[in-house]
């Protein structure tokens, strides 16, 4: 979806007035007292980014499989095509296969799966990677083995992930791309504005960010001119994060809060089969708390028909603000039309993979891991029956406009203030070009992060 | 408070932060408690094996067809050519199972590439990617016959892709580097050509069958005139001359005159020029006492044959010799050959000897069918060489590289260029259409062919497909056709 970049509207600034306590103003005041070496480091980091960018725009061998072929002289006229899904061989074969599956043309399916299998590789160029991961999903769809595949993928992921590797991955990603940090900055801004002046804060964090969103917020709370409030942070994790990881995080967060001088309490809720099981009591919401519900990529994990109930449940918590961050794709309204769903899935992940390709170095381990993490989602969406119990997990993304419709049943939108928008823009400036902030059209809410003018991430804030 | 803030920022480095950069790349900052990973590097071995296992799983499930819940449906459309390949018509190595399945896989990939290049839903990008994949799997220098063959076909297809089918393919596989075809060292070419003759009957079959028919047709003639369409090195005539001077009975050695048709452009590969060939033949003839003269007929650039320009002498027996099978034969355009043969008719020759490649069933004459046929053809040739000389890998590799590889490229080029044109049949049919009459292949000639084959591996066979036509084959694949013709009787000189 193409959105126009326009000034953020000033509607509903929350607590009104100039926010001298906003992150934006705080950051400037702190910049002056940064020790010199940190400013240097900031410059260094920027130049590293520039180098990375330049290295990435080497001759167009990125369109051939850089990691697998040698002395191949690029021939033909097909290099340097725009990064749409239309022209590339992988998207053509994949879509053909999806259609064949939908048409139940078994010999064609067989032929295409075989050909994709020959040409795909998770270590090759973008086309090859997409071919590889989508092949897996198509194969599972054709052989009705999606569930089995998910189980395998989960067990492999569990074996190879540790706290350190997961954390390092998230942080590296945040370093090279604003994909996740965009939502953090905007959501934090909205939360701070909504909870301004409250003495007892309770943030319910439903995400898999491993709390990378919160240090900045804690810092902001700590450096407010008025009294530092008490912060209770309740993290709701989905099933595939092991408890030892959260234990590690809890220790670090408590330590950090101590350093910040913020009275802090940390809770973890895990082991839920699905988010619908959450209750006010289980969350430990107390009457005198100012509640913020922060959902990062959380709503899409809820089964489609359970989404309204979840939103109502949030309402019942009486929050001051609900922040929602989701990725722009629609695998939900098309869930009974395999080919259409496939096409949007391919479009979205093509965009994502191409973004990863540009933001990371060619041989980055982190990029590889992020790509691998997509495989579960792709298989789930394309090859698993929603009706079956997918261990409670779902990956049916919806677009911001769709989520808005749902949220409007229980909430009304809150605009992002100019300060927050400025923070976001400043954030985007730190990354390579290609990223932009966009405001949606009329009657739509929230902010969009765009990559090469395509909306990729949506963030919004809501109040009862 | 300032202290706390400094500390806070130091600690905060590792997280995403709006105010500072992250320094996760420098893990050794002592001030960062947040940063002390000691992080174990992700164990790629464990991750990657799962991935490859998956691909292997798909492969094995497809090969076996087991656990694969799709019903295999017979599909006649050209899209599913892969399904209709039957392995028994392919001269695939009968090695271990894995060799077979790799061979089949290579064939499928080649077909997929050919299809992507020319099929209904063309995609150069897809063809390119398939060829990249093929190049990873095969090399012209090692592996099985099928693998080396696939390497040459890959290279040929690559040439088509890059040249968009126009002109000669400029890329050859020569030990991984690329040479223009003309840059092969003469000594290499001589060696390869000699080897091919020693290792197989391909060259001699055509020459001997034609020569025997000529000898039988000119037993009482005192003057013989041969117009040779593509004389190359002229070795055919060395053996004919030898046969002529050693004739026991009959008249003294007849005078032999050869008119070699030559092309103006030097795009053809041969060892030396046509003048050199002439000089060599003259010298050879002198050395064995064969009366001989050599002439050259230069074709113009569009290779139209003008019979009137051929110098004829009264009383001579005119022979038209058309060898289209020379291993290092630069494919002549159909127009050129047709012009020659049709023109030859007006000269009322005593005999026409034609040797050409035998083409198998090619379906509707579309590119894919002819491509597959070409694959069968050269597969049989590779196999025949290996069967006869299994230990002489280097020799075979030389022949493959210098002669067969370029020939494959030329074949595919030809097929590709004419893919949208009307299918022309074998030249023997053309001769018949033009008005030539068949001449029986004598019993002696047939026996001679069998004797020749007997010098080589058992797999070779000769069939008499028509009274005037002998076909050399390897196992079930027919490779070369030699046919003999004459002008109809009422148009004698």
Short mmCIF file of N, CA and C in Angstrom, two decimals, chain A residues 201-347:
data_model
loop_
_atom_site.label_atom_id
_atom_site.label_comp_id
_atom_site.label_asym_id
_atom_site.label_seq_id
_atom_site.Cartn_x
_atom_site.Cartn_y
_atom_site.Cartn_z
N UNK A 201 2.32 2.90 37.60
CA UNK A 201 2.13 2.47 36.21
C UNK A 201 2.16 0.95 36.12
N UNK A 202 1.32 0.45 35.27
CA UNK A 202 1.35 -0.99 34.99
C UNK A 202 1.32 -1.18 33.49
N UNK A 203 2.42 -1.61 32.96
CA UNK A 203 2.48 -1.85 31.52
C UNK A 203 2.39 -3.35 31.28
N UNK A 204 1.44 -3.69 30.45
CA UNK A 204 1.28 -5.10 30.08
C UNK A 204 1.87 -5.26 28.68
N UNK A 205 2.97 -5.97 28.62
CA UNK A 205 3.72 -6.08 27.37
C UNK A 205 3.46 -7.45 26.75
N UNK A 206 2.70 -7.45 25.68
CA UNK A 206 2.41 -8.71 24.98
C UNK A 206 3.25 -8.71 23.71
N UNK A 207 4.39 -9.32 23.79
CA UNK A 207 5.30 -9.25 22.64
C UNK A 207 6.39 -10.29 22.78
N UNK A 208 7.21 -10.37 21.76
CA UNK A 208 8.38 -11.23 21.82
C UNK A 208 9.65 -10.42 21.69
N UNK A 209 9.59 -9.19 22.18
CA UNK A 209 10.74 -8.31 21.97
C UNK A 209 11.84 -8.51 23.01
N UNK A 210 11.59 -9.42 23.96
CA UNK A 210 12.56 -9.67 25.02
C UNK A 210 12.91 -8.37 25.74
N UNK A 211 11.90 -7.53 25.88
CA UNK A 211 12.02 -6.29 26.65
C UNK A 211 13.00 -5.28 26.10
N UNK A 212 13.32 -5.38 24.83
CA UNK A 212 14.24 -4.39 24.28
C UNK A 212 13.56 -3.03 24.13
N UNK A 213 12.25 -3.00 24.27
CA UNK A 213 11.53 -1.74 24.15
C UNK A 213 11.66 -0.89 25.40
N UNK A 214 11.88 -1.52 26.56
CA UNK A 214 11.65 -0.83 27.81
C UNK A 214 12.79 -0.02 28.41
N UNK A 215 14.03 -0.37 28.15
CA UNK A 215 15.07 0.47 28.76
C UNK A 215 14.93 1.96 28.44
N UNK A 216 14.60 2.27 27.24
CA UNK A 216 14.45 3.68 26.89
C UNK A 216 13.30 4.32 27.67
N UNK A 217 12.23 3.56 27.82
CA UNK A 217 11.11 4.10 28.56
C UNK A 217 11.47 4.29 30.03
N UNK A 218 12.16 3.32 30.56
CA UNK A 218 12.61 3.43 31.96
C UNK A 218 13.49 4.66 32.12
N UNK A 219 14.35 4.83 31.18
CA UNK A 219 15.25 5.98 31.20
C UNK A 219 14.44 7.27 31.17
N UNK A 220 13.42 7.28 30.32
CA UNK A 220 12.59 8.47 30.24
C UNK A 220 11.87 8.73 31.56
N UNK A 221 11.39 7.66 32.16
CA UNK A 221 10.70 7.81 33.45
C UNK A 221 11.68 8.34 34.51
N UNK A 222 12.89 7.82 34.42
CA UNK A 222 13.87 8.19 35.44
C UNK A 222 14.27 9.65 35.34
N UNK A 223 14.24 10.16 34.14
CA UNK A 223 14.76 11.50 33.96
C UNK A 223 13.67 12.55 33.84
N UNK A 224 12.47 12.14 34.19
CA UNK A 224 11.40 13.14 34.23
C UNK A 224 11.66 14.11 35.36
N UNK A 225 11.21 15.30 35.13
CA UNK A 225 11.47 16.33 36.14
C UNK A 225 10.67 16.09 37.41
N UNK A 226 9.55 15.50 37.29
CA UNK A 226 8.75 15.23 38.51
C UNK A 226 9.11 13.87 39.08
N UNK A 227 8.35 13.45 40.04
CA UNK A 227 8.69 12.22 40.74
C UNK A 227 8.64 11.02 39.81
N UNK A 228 9.60 10.17 40.02
CA UNK A 228 9.63 8.96 39.22
C UNK A 228 8.53 8.03 39.69
N UNK A 229 7.68 7.60 38.78
CA UNK A 229 6.59 6.71 39.18
C UNK A 229 7.10 5.29 39.41
N UNK A 230 6.22 4.52 40.01
CA UNK A 230 6.50 3.10 40.19
C UNK A 230 6.04 2.38 38.92
N UNK A 231 6.88 1.53 38.44
CA UNK A 231 6.51 0.83 37.21
C UNK A 231 6.41 -0.67 37.46
N UNK A 232 5.25 -1.20 37.15
CA UNK A 232 5.11 -2.65 37.15
C UNK A 232 5.02 -3.08 35.69
N UNK A 233 5.88 -4.02 35.33
CA UNK A 233 5.90 -4.50 33.96
C UNK A 233 5.51 -5.97 33.96
N UNK A 234 4.43 -6.26 33.28
CA UNK A 234 3.99 -7.65 33.15
C UNK A 234 4.17 -8.08 31.70
N UNK A 235 5.04 -9.03 31.53
CA UNK A 235 5.31 -9.49 30.17
C UNK A 235 4.56 -10.79 29.93
N UNK A 236 3.82 -10.78 28.86
CA UNK A 236 3.09 -12.00 28.48
C UNK A 236 3.83 -12.61 27.29
N UNK A 237 4.35 -13.80 27.50
CA UNK A 237 5.11 -14.41 26.40
C UNK A 237 4.31 -15.51 25.74
N UNK A 238 4.59 -15.69 24.50
CA UNK A 238 3.97 -16.80 23.79
C UNK A 238 4.78 -18.06 24.04
N UNK A 239 4.23 -19.16 23.67
CA UNK A 239 4.75 -20.44 24.12
C UNK A 239 6.18 -20.71 23.72
N UNK A 240 6.66 -20.11 22.62
CA UNK A 240 7.96 -20.59 22.16
C UNK A 240 9.15 -19.85 22.75
N UNK A 241 8.92 -19.11 23.80
CA UNK A 241 10.06 -18.54 24.51
C UNK A 241 10.22 -19.32 25.80
N UNK A 242 11.40 -19.87 25.96
CA UNK A 242 11.58 -20.74 27.12
C UNK A 242 11.73 -19.91 28.38
N UNK A 243 11.40 -20.51 29.46
CA UNK A 243 11.33 -19.76 30.72
C UNK A 243 12.70 -19.31 31.19
N UNK A 244 13.72 -20.02 30.83
CA UNK A 244 15.05 -19.59 31.29
C UNK A 244 15.42 -18.25 30.67
N UNK A 245 14.94 -18.04 29.45
CA UNK A 245 15.20 -16.76 28.79
C UNK A 245 14.57 -15.63 29.58
N UNK A 246 13.32 -15.82 29.96
CA UNK A 246 12.62 -14.75 30.66
C UNK A 246 13.24 -14.52 32.03
N UNK A 247 13.77 -15.57 32.61
CA UNK A 247 14.41 -15.40 33.91
C UNK A 247 15.62 -14.47 33.77
N UNK A 248 16.38 -14.72 32.75
CA UNK A 248 17.54 -13.90 32.46
C UNK A 248 17.13 -12.46 32.25
N UNK A 249 16.09 -12.29 31.47
CA UNK A 249 15.61 -10.92 31.19
C UNK A 249 15.14 -10.25 32.46
N UNK A 250 14.43 -10.99 33.26
CA UNK A 250 13.89 -10.40 34.48
C UNK A 250 15.02 -9.89 35.36
N UNK A 251 16.08 -10.65 35.46
CA UNK A 251 17.20 -10.20 36.27
C UNK A 251 17.80 -8.91 35.71
N UNK A 252 17.96 -8.89 34.42
CA UNK A 252 18.60 -7.73 33.82
C UNK A 252 17.73 -6.49 33.92
N UNK A 253 16.43 -6.69 33.72
CA UNK A 253 15.53 -5.54 33.80
C UNK A 253 15.52 -4.98 35.22
N UNK A 254 15.49 -5.87 36.19
CA UNK A 254 15.46 -5.38 37.57
C UNK A 254 16.73 -4.63 37.90
N UNK A 255 17.81 -5.16 37.40
CA UNK A 255 19.10 -4.50 37.64
C UNK A 255 19.12 -3.11 37.00
N UNK A 256 18.64 -3.08 35.78
CA UNK A 256 18.64 -1.83 35.05
C UNK A 256 17.76 -0.80 35.72
N UNK A 257 16.60 -1.26 36.18
CA UNK A 257 15.69 -0.33 36.84
C UNK A 257 16.31 0.23 38.11
N UNK A 258 17.04 -0.66 38.78
CA UNK A 258 17.72 -0.19 39.99
C UNK A 258 18.72 0.89 39.65
N UNK A 259 19.45 0.66 38.60
CA UNK A 259 20.43 1.66 38.18
C UNK A 259 19.76 2.97 37.81
N UNK A 260 18.61 2.84 37.17
CA UNK A 260 17.87 4.02 36.75
C UNK A 260 17.22 4.72 37.92
N UNK A 261 17.08 3.98 38.98
CA UNK A 261 16.38 4.56 40.12
C UNK A 261 14.88 4.59 39.92
N UNK A 262 14.38 3.59 39.23
CA UNK A 262 12.93 3.52 39.03
C UNK A 262 12.39 2.36 39.86
N UNK A 263 11.47 2.64 40.73
CA UNK A 263 10.86 1.53 41.47
C UNK A 263 10.17 0.60 40.48
N UNK A 264 10.52 -0.67 40.62
CA UNK A 264 10.19 -1.55 39.50
C UNK A 264 9.74 -2.92 39.99
N UNK A 265 8.78 -3.45 39.28
CA UNK A 265 8.32 -4.82 39.56
C UNK A 265 8.15 -5.51 38.23
N UNK A 266 8.61 -6.72 38.19
CA UNK A 266 8.60 -7.42 36.90
C UNK A 266 7.88 -8.76 37.04
N UNK A 267 6.94 -8.99 36.17
CA UNK A 267 6.22 -10.26 36.17
C UNK A 267 6.24 -10.88 34.78
N UNK A 268 6.19 -12.17 34.80
CA UNK A 268 6.11 -12.87 33.53
C UNK A 268 4.91 -13.80 33.54
N UNK A 269 4.16 -13.76 32.49
CA UNK A 269 3.09 -14.75 32.33
C UNK A 269 3.43 -15.57 31.10
N UNK A 270 3.58 -16.85 31.31
CA UNK A 270 3.91 -17.70 30.17
C UNK A 270 3.08 -18.96 30.23
N UNK A 271 3.28 -19.76 29.23
CA UNK A 271 2.61 -21.04 29.23
C UNK A 271 1.15 -20.96 28.85
N UNK A 272 0.76 -19.81 28.31
CA UNK A 272 -0.63 -19.76 27.86
C UNK A 272 -0.77 -20.51 26.55
N UNK A 273 -1.88 -21.16 26.40
CA UNK A 273 -2.14 -21.78 25.11
C UNK A 273 -2.49 -20.74 24.06
N UNK A 274 -3.22 -19.79 24.48
CA UNK A 274 -3.45 -18.65 23.59
C UNK A 274 -3.84 -17.44 24.41
N UNK A 275 -3.69 -16.29 23.80
CA UNK A 275 -3.85 -15.05 24.54
C UNK A 275 -5.26 -14.87 25.09
N UNK A 276 -6.18 -15.55 24.49
CA UNK A 276 -7.56 -15.40 24.97
C UNK A 276 -7.75 -15.85 26.41
N UNK A 277 -6.75 -16.60 26.90
CA UNK A 277 -6.88 -17.08 28.26
C UNK A 277 -6.54 -16.04 29.31
N UNK A 278 -6.03 -14.92 28.85
CA UNK A 278 -5.66 -13.87 29.81
C UNK A 278 -6.88 -13.32 30.54
N UNK A 279 -6.71 -13.04 31.79
CA UNK A 279 -7.79 -12.39 32.54
C UNK A 279 -7.20 -11.27 33.38
N UNK A 280 -8.07 -10.41 33.78
CA UNK A 280 -7.64 -9.29 34.60
C UNK A 280 -6.94 -9.77 35.87
N UNK A 281 -7.49 -10.81 36.43
CA UNK A 281 -6.91 -11.31 37.67
C UNK A 281 -5.55 -11.92 37.42
N UNK A 282 -5.48 -12.71 36.36
CA UNK A 282 -4.21 -13.36 36.07
C UNK A 282 -3.12 -12.32 35.82
N UNK A 283 -3.52 -11.19 35.25
CA UNK A 283 -2.55 -10.14 34.96
C UNK A 283 -2.20 -9.33 36.20
N UNK A 284 -2.96 -9.50 37.21
CA UNK A 284 -2.65 -8.79 38.46
C UNK A 284 -2.86 -7.29 38.34
N UNK A 285 -3.90 -6.94 37.63
CA UNK A 285 -4.17 -5.50 37.50
C UNK A 285 -4.88 -5.00 38.75
N UNK A 286 -4.30 -3.97 39.34
CA UNK A 286 -4.88 -3.42 40.57
C UNK A 286 -5.63 -2.13 40.26
N UNK A 287 -6.51 -1.79 41.18
CA UNK A 287 -7.42 -0.67 40.93
C UNK A 287 -6.71 0.66 40.75
N UNK A 288 -5.60 0.84 41.52
CA UNK A 288 -4.99 2.17 41.51
C UNK A 288 -3.92 2.31 40.43
N UNK A 289 -3.81 1.31 39.60
CA UNK A 289 -2.77 1.36 38.58
C UNK A 289 -3.28 2.04 37.32
N UNK A 290 -2.36 2.77 36.69
CA UNK A 290 -2.64 3.27 35.35
C UNK A 290 -2.08 2.24 34.38
N UNK A 291 -2.97 1.67 33.63
CA UNK A 291 -2.59 0.52 32.80
C UNK A 291 -2.34 0.94 31.36
N UNK A 292 -1.28 0.40 30.81
CA UNK A 292 -1.04 0.52 29.37
C UNK A 292 -0.88 -0.90 28.82
N UNK A 293 -1.57 -1.17 27.76
CA UNK A 293 -1.43 -2.48 27.11
C UNK A 293 -0.62 -2.29 25.84
N UNK A 294 0.46 -2.99 25.73
CA UNK A 294 1.36 -2.83 24.59
C UNK A 294 1.44 -4.14 23.80
N UNK A 295 0.90 -4.11 22.60
CA UNK A 295 0.87 -5.34 21.79
C UNK A 295 1.77 -5.21 20.58
N UNK A 296 2.88 -5.93 20.59
CA UNK A 296 3.78 -5.89 19.43
C UNK A 296 3.68 -7.23 18.72
N UNK A 297 3.08 -7.22 17.58
CA UNK A 297 2.96 -8.46 16.82
C UNK A 297 2.22 -9.52 17.59
N UNK A 298 1.34 -9.08 18.46
CA UNK A 298 0.65 -10.02 19.33
C UNK A 298 -0.72 -10.39 18.81
N UNK A 299 -1.43 -9.38 18.31
CA UNK A 299 -2.80 -9.65 17.90
C UNK A 299 -2.86 -10.70 16.80
N UNK A 300 -1.83 -10.68 15.92
CA UNK A 300 -1.92 -11.62 14.81
C UNK A 300 -1.75 -13.07 15.26
N UNK A 301 -1.23 -13.24 16.48
CA UNK A 301 -1.05 -14.61 16.95
C UNK A 301 -2.33 -15.20 17.51
N UNK A 302 -3.36 -14.41 17.57
CA UNK A 302 -4.63 -14.89 18.11
C UNK A 302 -5.48 -15.42 16.97
N UNK A 303 -6.15 -16.51 17.21
CA UNK A 303 -7.02 -17.07 16.18
C UNK A 303 -8.04 -16.02 15.74
N UNK A 304 -8.30 -16.02 14.47
CA UNK A 304 -9.09 -14.93 13.88
C UNK A 304 -10.43 -14.72 14.58
N UNK A 305 -11.10 -15.80 14.86
CA UNK A 305 -12.43 -15.61 15.46
C UNK A 305 -12.35 -15.25 16.93
N UNK A 306 -11.18 -15.35 17.51
CA UNK A 306 -11.05 -15.01 18.93
C UNK A 306 -10.60 -13.57 19.13
N UNK A 307 -10.32 -12.91 18.03
CA UNK A 307 -9.78 -11.56 18.17
C UNK A 307 -10.73 -10.56 18.82
N UNK A 308 -11.99 -10.56 18.45
CA UNK A 308 -12.91 -9.60 19.11
C UNK A 308 -12.95 -9.79 20.62
N UNK A 309 -12.96 -11.04 21.05
CA UNK A 309 -13.03 -11.29 22.49
C UNK A 309 -11.81 -10.76 23.20
N UNK A 310 -10.68 -10.93 22.57
CA UNK A 310 -9.44 -10.45 23.19
C UNK A 310 -9.48 -8.93 23.37
N UNK A 311 -9.95 -8.28 22.35
CA UNK A 311 -10.01 -6.82 22.42
C UNK A 311 -10.96 -6.37 23.52
N UNK A 312 -12.02 -7.08 23.64
CA UNK A 312 -12.95 -6.77 24.73
C UNK A 312 -12.30 -7.00 26.08
N UNK A 313 -11.51 -8.04 26.12
CA UNK A 313 -10.82 -8.30 27.38
C UNK A 313 -9.89 -7.15 27.73
N UNK A 314 -9.18 -6.64 26.74
CA UNK A 314 -8.31 -5.49 26.98
C UNK A 314 -9.12 -4.33 27.54
N UNK A 315 -10.27 -4.16 26.94
CA UNK A 315 -11.14 -3.06 27.39
C UNK A 315 -11.49 -3.20 28.86
N UNK A 316 -11.70 -4.45 29.21
CA UNK A 316 -12.14 -4.69 30.58
C UNK A 316 -11.05 -4.38 31.60
N UNK A 317 -9.83 -4.23 31.12
CA UNK A 317 -8.74 -3.88 32.03
C UNK A 317 -8.74 -2.40 32.36
N UNK A 318 -9.52 -1.65 31.62
CA UNK A 318 -9.59 -0.21 31.86
C UNK A 318 -8.28 0.50 31.63
N UNK A 319 -7.64 0.27 30.51
CA UNK A 319 -6.31 0.86 30.32
C UNK A 319 -6.41 2.34 29.95
N UNK A 320 -5.30 3.04 30.23
CA UNK A 320 -5.25 4.43 29.78
C UNK A 320 -4.90 4.48 28.31
N UNK A 321 -4.15 3.52 27.89
CA UNK A 321 -3.76 3.48 26.47
C UNK A 321 -3.48 2.04 26.06
N UNK A 322 -3.81 1.76 24.82
CA UNK A 322 -3.43 0.47 24.22
C UNK A 322 -2.61 0.79 22.98
N UNK A 323 -1.41 0.26 22.94
CA UNK A 323 -0.58 0.48 21.74
C UNK A 323 -0.47 -0.83 20.96
N UNK A 324 -0.65 -0.70 19.68
CA UNK A 324 -0.64 -1.88 18.82
C UNK A 324 0.37 -1.67 17.70
N UNK A 325 1.25 -2.63 17.54
CA UNK A 325 2.18 -2.59 16.41
C UNK A 325 2.01 -3.89 15.64
N UNK A 326 1.78 -3.75 14.35
CA UNK A 326 1.60 -4.95 13.51
C UNK A 326 2.26 -4.70 12.16
N UNK A 327 2.49 -5.79 11.45
CA UNK A 327 3.09 -5.69 10.12
C UNK A 327 2.00 -5.65 9.06
N UNK A 328 2.25 -4.88 8.01
CA UNK A 328 1.22 -4.65 7.00
C UNK A 328 1.12 -5.80 6.02
N UNK A 329 0.19 -6.65 6.28
CA UNK A 329 -0.07 -7.74 5.34
C UNK A 329 -1.44 -8.29 5.68
N UNK A 330 -2.07 -8.90 4.73
CA UNK A 330 -3.39 -9.46 5.00
C UNK A 330 -3.40 -10.94 4.64
N UNK A 331 -3.30 -11.74 5.71
CA UNK A 331 -3.44 -13.19 5.47
C UNK A 331 -4.74 -13.67 6.08
N UNK A 332 -5.57 -12.72 6.43
CA UNK A 332 -6.74 -13.08 7.22
C UNK A 332 -8.00 -13.09 6.38
N UNK A 333 -8.22 -12.01 5.66
CA UNK A 333 -9.47 -11.97 4.91
C UNK A 333 -9.44 -12.94 3.75
N UNK A 334 -8.22 -13.37 3.36
CA UNK A 334 -8.11 -14.27 2.22
C UNK A 334 -7.91 -15.72 2.66
N UNK A 335 -8.18 -16.00 3.92
CA UNK A 335 -7.75 -17.31 4.40
C UNK A 335 -8.51 -18.46 3.78
N UNK A 336 -9.57 -18.19 3.06
CA UNK A 336 -10.24 -19.29 2.37
C UNK A 336 -9.92 -19.30 0.88
N UNK A 337 -9.07 -18.36 0.47
CA UNK A 337 -8.67 -18.32 -0.94
C UNK A 337 -7.17 -18.51 -0.99
N UNK A 338 -6.77 -19.73 -1.22
CA UNK A 338 -5.36 -20.06 -1.06
C UNK A 338 -4.46 -19.21 -1.94
N UNK A 339 -4.85 -19.05 -3.19
CA UNK A 339 -3.97 -18.34 -4.12
C UNK A 339 -3.81 -16.88 -3.71
N UNK A 340 -4.91 -16.24 -3.35
CA UNK A 340 -4.82 -14.83 -2.96
C UNK A 340 -3.98 -14.69 -1.69
N UNK A 341 -4.24 -15.55 -0.76
CA UNK A 341 -3.48 -15.49 0.49
C UNK A 341 -2.01 -15.71 0.20
N UNK A 342 -1.74 -16.67 -0.69
CA UNK A 342 -0.36 -16.95 -1.05
C UNK A 342 0.30 -15.71 -1.64
N UNK A 343 -0.41 -15.04 -2.50
CA UNK A 343 0.20 -13.90 -3.17
C UNK A 343 0.56 -12.79 -2.20
N UNK A 344 -0.32 -12.51 -1.25
CA UNK A 344 0.04 -11.45 -0.30
C UNK A 344 1.16 -11.90 0.63
N UNK A 345 1.13 -13.18 0.96
CA UNK A 345 2.19 -13.72 1.80
C UNK A 345 3.54 -13.58 1.09
N UNK A 346 3.54 -13.93 -0.18
CA UNK A 346 4.78 -13.83 -0.96
C UNK A 346 5.23 -12.37 -1.08
N UNK A 347 4.26 -11.52 -1.33
CA UNK A 347 4.59 -10.10 -1.45
C UNK A 347 5.23 -9.59 -0.17
#
